[in-house]
GROMACS .gro file of C-alpha atoms in nm:
model
  215
    1MET     CA    1   0.031   4.948  -5.596
    2ARG     CA    2   0.343   4.749  -5.521
    3PRO     CA    3   0.631   4.919  -5.335
    4HIS     CA    4   0.911   5.073  -5.538
    5ASP     CA    5   1.164   4.814  -5.423
    6ALA     CA    6   0.949   4.521  -5.536
    7ARG     CA    7   1.015   4.546  -5.906
    8PRO     CA    8   0.964   4.240  -6.123
    9VAL     CA    9   1.284   4.060  -6.207
   10ALA     CA   10   1.387   3.947  -6.551
   11ASP     CA   11   1.280   3.586  -6.493
   12GLY     CA   12   1.053   3.537  -6.795
   13LYS     CA   13   0.745   3.487  -6.575
   14THR     CA   14   0.605   3.836  -6.526
   15SER     CA   15   0.304   3.920  -6.742
   16LYS     CA   16   0.443   4.246  -6.875
   17LEU     CA   17   0.772   4.406  -6.968
   18PRO     CA   18   0.903   4.573  -6.650
   19PRO     CA   19   1.041   4.927  -6.643
   20PRO     CA   20   1.412   4.994  -6.614
   21ASP     CA   21   1.525   4.993  -6.252
   22VAL     CA   22   1.597   5.367  -6.257
   23ILE     CA   23   1.227   5.464  -6.281
   24THR     CA   24   0.960   5.458  -6.010
   25ASP     CA   25   0.607   5.326  -6.054
   26ALA     CA   26   0.495   5.688  -6.093
   27GLY     CA   27   0.717   5.726  -6.398
   28GLU     CA   28   0.973   5.942  -6.220
   29TYR     CA   29   1.348   5.905  -6.193
   30LYS     CA   30   1.470   5.828  -5.841
   31ALA     CA   31   1.789   5.946  -5.674
   32GLN     CA   32   1.984   5.629  -5.748
   33SER     CA   33   1.928   5.672  -6.119
   34GLU     CA   34   2.231   5.704  -6.344
   35TYR     CA   35   2.025   5.924  -6.575
   36ARG     CA   36   2.195   6.259  -6.625
   37ILE     CA   37   1.984   6.572  -6.622
   38GLY     CA   38   1.967   6.763  -6.948
   39PRO     CA   39   1.848   7.100  -7.083
   40ASN     CA   40   1.470   7.154  -7.070
   41ASP     CA   41   1.414   6.876  -6.816
   42LEU     CA   42   1.154   6.976  -6.556
   43ILE     CA   43   1.269   6.883  -6.206
   44GLU     CA   44   1.075   6.896  -5.880
   45ILE     CA   45   1.279   6.986  -5.573
   46SER     CA   46   1.165   6.945  -5.213
   47VAL     CA   47   1.344   7.007  -4.884
   48PHE     CA   48   1.212   6.811  -4.587
   49GLN     CA   49   1.018   7.037  -4.345
   50VAL     CA   50   1.105   7.350  -4.546
   51ALA     CA   51   0.802   7.375  -4.773
   52GLU     CA   52   0.884   7.724  -4.901
   53LEU     CA   53   1.192   7.588  -5.079
   54GLY     CA   54   0.997   7.326  -5.270
   55ARG     CA   55   0.932   7.403  -5.636
   56ALA     CA   56   0.942   7.273  -5.991
   57VAL     CA   57   1.209   7.431  -6.210
   58ARG     CA   58   1.295   7.395  -6.576
   59VAL     CA   59   1.661   7.341  -6.665
   60ASN     CA   60   1.763   7.613  -6.910
   61THR     CA   61   1.945   7.559  -7.238
   62GLN     CA   62   2.279   7.608  -7.060
   63GLY     CA   63   2.192   7.331  -6.814
   64GLN     CA   64   2.138   7.570  -6.522
   65ILE     CA   65   1.865   7.622  -6.262
   66SER     CA   66   1.803   7.905  -6.015
   67LEU     CA   67   1.689   7.848  -5.656
   68PRO     CA   68   1.613   8.071  -5.354
   69LEU     CA   69   1.905   8.120  -5.111
   70ILE     CA   70   2.138   7.942  -5.353
   71GLY     CA   71   2.112   8.130  -5.680
   72THR     CA   72   2.221   7.973  -6.007
   73LEU     CA   73   2.383   7.631  -6.018
   74GLN     CA   74   2.466   7.374  -6.281
   75ALA     CA   75   2.217   7.085  -6.307
   76GLY     CA   76   2.291   6.963  -6.659
   77GLY     CA   77   2.518   6.662  -6.681
   78ARG     CA   78   2.459   6.560  -6.320
   79THR     CA   79   2.266   6.264  -6.184
   80VAL     CA   80   1.974   6.328  -5.952
   81ALA     CA   81   2.182   6.211  -5.656
   82GLU     CA   82   2.467   6.446  -5.746
   83LEU     CA   83   2.233   6.744  -5.773
   84GLU     CA   84   2.063   6.656  -5.443
   85THR     CA   85   2.404   6.652  -5.275
   86GLU     CA   86   2.506   6.985  -5.431
   87ILE     CA   87   2.186   7.160  -5.324
   88ALA     CA   88   2.210   7.018  -4.971
   89THR     CA   89   2.572   7.134  -4.945
   90ARG     CA   90   2.484   7.485  -5.059
   91LEU     CA   91   2.189   7.507  -4.817
   92ARG     CA   92   2.406   7.381  -4.532
   93GLU     CA   93   2.645   7.673  -4.582
   94GLY     CA   94   2.468   7.913  -4.347
   95TYR     CA   95   2.100   7.842  -4.408
   96ILE     CA   96   1.981   7.498  -4.290
   97GLN     CA   97   2.157   7.272  -4.043
   98ASP     CA   98   2.083   6.933  -4.199
   99PRO     CA   99   1.885   6.975  -4.523
  100GLN     CA  100   1.727   6.664  -4.672
  101VAL     CA  101   1.679   6.730  -5.042
  102THR     CA  102   1.471   6.513  -5.274
  103ILE     CA  103   1.450   6.554  -5.651
  104PHE     CA  104   1.217   6.395  -5.905
  105ILE     CA  105   1.238   6.448  -6.278
  106LYS     CA  106   0.885   6.529  -6.391
  107GLU     CA  107   0.963   6.582  -6.759
  108PHE     CA  108   1.275   6.422  -6.901
  109THR     CA  109   1.298   6.581  -7.245
  110SER     CA  110   1.646   6.444  -7.303
  111GLN     CA  111   1.497   6.092  -7.294
  112ARG     CA  112   1.418   5.941  -7.633
  113VAL     CA  113   1.223   5.651  -7.779
  114THR     CA  114   1.295   5.505  -8.122
  115VAL     CA  115   0.994   5.403  -8.334
  116GLU     CA  116   1.068   5.199  -8.647
  117GLY     CA  117   0.905   4.972  -8.901
  118ALA     CA  118   0.556   5.003  -9.046
  119VAL     CA  119   0.467   5.349  -8.913
  120ARG     CA  120   0.398   5.667  -9.107
  121LYS     CA  121   0.691   5.863  -8.965
  122PRO     CA  122   0.972   5.648  -8.821
  123GLY     CA  123   1.215   5.835  -8.602
  124ILE     CA  124   1.352   5.918  -8.259
  125TYR     CA  125   1.110   6.106  -8.035
  126ALA     CA  126   1.147   6.292  -7.705
  127LEU     CA  127   0.957   6.168  -7.401
  128THR     CA  128   0.819   6.458  -7.199
  129GLY     CA  129   0.648   6.261  -6.926
  130ARG     CA  130   0.467   5.933  -6.875
  131THR     CA  131   0.414   5.783  -7.222
  132SER     CA  132   0.224   5.470  -7.323
  133LEU     CA  133   0.287   5.248  -7.625
  134LEU     CA  134  -0.014   5.393  -7.808
  135GLN     CA  135   0.112   5.745  -7.739
  136ALA     CA  136   0.459   5.657  -7.867
  137LEU     CA  137   0.306   5.521  -8.188
  138ALA     CA  138   0.098   5.838  -8.219
  139MET     CA  139   0.422   6.041  -8.216
  140SER     CA  140   0.517   5.857  -8.535
  141GLU     CA  141   0.173   5.943  -8.681
  142GLY     CA  142   0.042   5.591  -8.630
  143LEU     CA  143   0.064   5.262  -8.815
  144ASP     CA  144   0.089   5.269  -9.193
  145GLN     CA  145  -0.128   5.066  -9.432
  146LEU     CA  146   0.115   4.772  -9.433
  147ALA     CA  147   0.139   4.740  -9.055
  148ASN     CA  148   0.064   4.419  -8.870
  149PRO     CA  149  -0.114   4.546  -8.553
  150GLN     CA  150  -0.047   4.215  -8.378
  151GLY     CA  151   0.326   4.249  -8.431
  152VAL     CA  152   0.442   4.551  -8.230
  153VAL     CA  153   0.769   4.470  -8.056
  154VAL     CA  154   0.925   4.661  -7.766
  155PHE     CA  155   1.297   4.618  -7.698
  156ARG     CA  156   1.434   4.726  -7.359
  157THR     CA  157   1.754   4.686  -7.158
  158ILE     CA  158   1.701   4.570  -6.798
  159GLU     CA  159   1.995   4.512  -6.564
  160GLY     CA  160   2.223   4.495  -6.866
  161ARG     CA  161   2.009   4.231  -7.038
  162LYS     CA  162   1.828   4.286  -7.366
  163MET     CA  163   1.458   4.208  -7.319
  164VAL     CA  164   1.168   4.199  -7.563
  165ALA     CA  165   0.789   4.179  -7.560
  166VAL     CA  166   0.530   4.164  -7.838
  167PHE     CA  167   0.204   4.359  -7.818
  168ASP     CA  168  -0.128   4.344  -8.004
  169ILE     CA  169  -0.229   4.703  -8.073
  170ALA     CA  170  -0.583   4.608  -8.173
  171ALA     CA  171  -0.633   4.435  -7.838
  172ILE     CA  172  -0.493   4.736  -7.653
  173ARG     CA  173  -0.724   4.975  -7.837
  174ALA     CA  174  -1.020   4.751  -7.761
  175GLY     CA  175  -0.932   4.755  -7.392
  176ARG     CA  176  -0.859   4.383  -7.377
  177ASN     CA  177  -0.489   4.433  -7.305
  178GLU     CA  178  -0.301   4.690  -7.100
  179ASP     CA  179  -0.135   4.981  -7.278
  180PRO     CA  180   0.224   4.945  -7.148
  181GLN     CA  181   0.441   5.235  -7.046
  182ILE     CA  182   0.733   5.331  -7.270
  183TYR     CA  183   1.063   5.456  -7.125
  184GLY     CA  184   1.371   5.635  -7.249
  185ASP     CA  185   1.594   5.426  -7.478
  186ASP     CA  186   1.313   5.183  -7.561
  187ILE     CA  187   1.294   5.072  -7.925
  188VAL     CA  188   0.950   5.008  -8.075
  189VAL     CA  189   0.937   4.814  -8.403
  190VAL     CA  190   0.614   4.755  -8.596
  191ASP     CA  191   0.600   4.448  -8.818
  192GLN     CA  192   0.461   4.457  -9.173
  193SER     CA  193   0.178   4.237  -9.294
  194GLY     CA  194   0.237   4.023  -9.602
  195PRO     CA  195   0.536   3.793  -9.665
  196ARG     CA  196   0.716   3.649  -9.365
  197THR     CA  197   1.010   3.863  -9.260
  198ALA     CA  198   1.288   3.801  -9.012
  199LEU     CA  199   1.093   4.010  -8.761
  200ARG     CA  200   0.780   3.803  -8.825
  201ARG     CA  201   0.968   3.481  -8.762
  202PHE     CA  202   1.104   3.630  -8.442
  203ILE     CA  203   0.754   3.732  -8.331
  204GLU     CA  204   0.621   3.385  -8.405
  205SER     CA  205   0.889   3.237  -8.180
  206ILE     CA  206   0.740   3.424  -7.882
  207PRO     CA  207   0.440   3.217  -7.766
  208VAL     CA  208   0.259   3.474  -7.550
  209PHE     CA  209   0.176   3.840  -7.618
  210ALA     CA  210   0.292   4.100  -7.364
  211LEU     CA  211   0.519   3.845  -7.194
  212PHE     CA  212   0.879   3.961  -7.189
  213ARG     CA  213   1.180   3.741  -7.236
  214PRO     CA  214   1.554   3.783  -7.295
  215PHE     CA  215   1.691   3.764  -7.647
   0.00000   0.00000   0.00000
C-alpha cells in the first residue's frame, strides 16, 4: 500500500480515477479534511496513550456526541480538525496535560453519491462507509434494460478540477477490471444503448477505460 501522502496527481497518466485528497486509502476522512461532520455520522475517537478514552460514537440528530470526562459537545457542522481541537482543549482543562486526539469518520452518512442515466432507480444516495462502483449501482437497483454496460461514467472533482473516467461494468463483474471506490459528491452516469447520444460521443472520445482525465 502506498503512503497516504503519495496520492496520484491529476496528470492524466494514472490508471484509475484517484480519490479526493480529503480521504485516506482506508476510505476514512483525515484531520485536514474540509468535510463537516453531520448527524448520524459514526466517528472514531482516540487519545494517544489513553486507551480508555478511545471509542466510536454516533452523532445524534442534533449534531451532538457524549464523551467521558467531557460530557456532551457539538460535533455537527465542524471539521474533523476543529473537533479534535475542541476535545483536546476540554481534556486539557484539568484531566490530561497534553492530549493528542485523533478522529476518523467511519461512516459518513451525510455524504452522497448521485446515480443517473440508464438505471432502474436514479437518485441521490447516502454513503455509509467504503462503497464501490458496483455497490453504488446496486443502490439504484442496477442497470435497466437499455443500459450500455461499457459506458458507465464517473465524474469527480479533484483539487478543484473536474475529472472523469469511463468504466466497463461487464469487465468489472468478470474480475478483469478493478471495481473502483466511490466517494461523496461523485456523479455516476450510465449510458444507454441504441442511438448515439451526447454522452456516447463523449465516451467515445476517451480512448482508454478506467483512465481519468480532465474535462
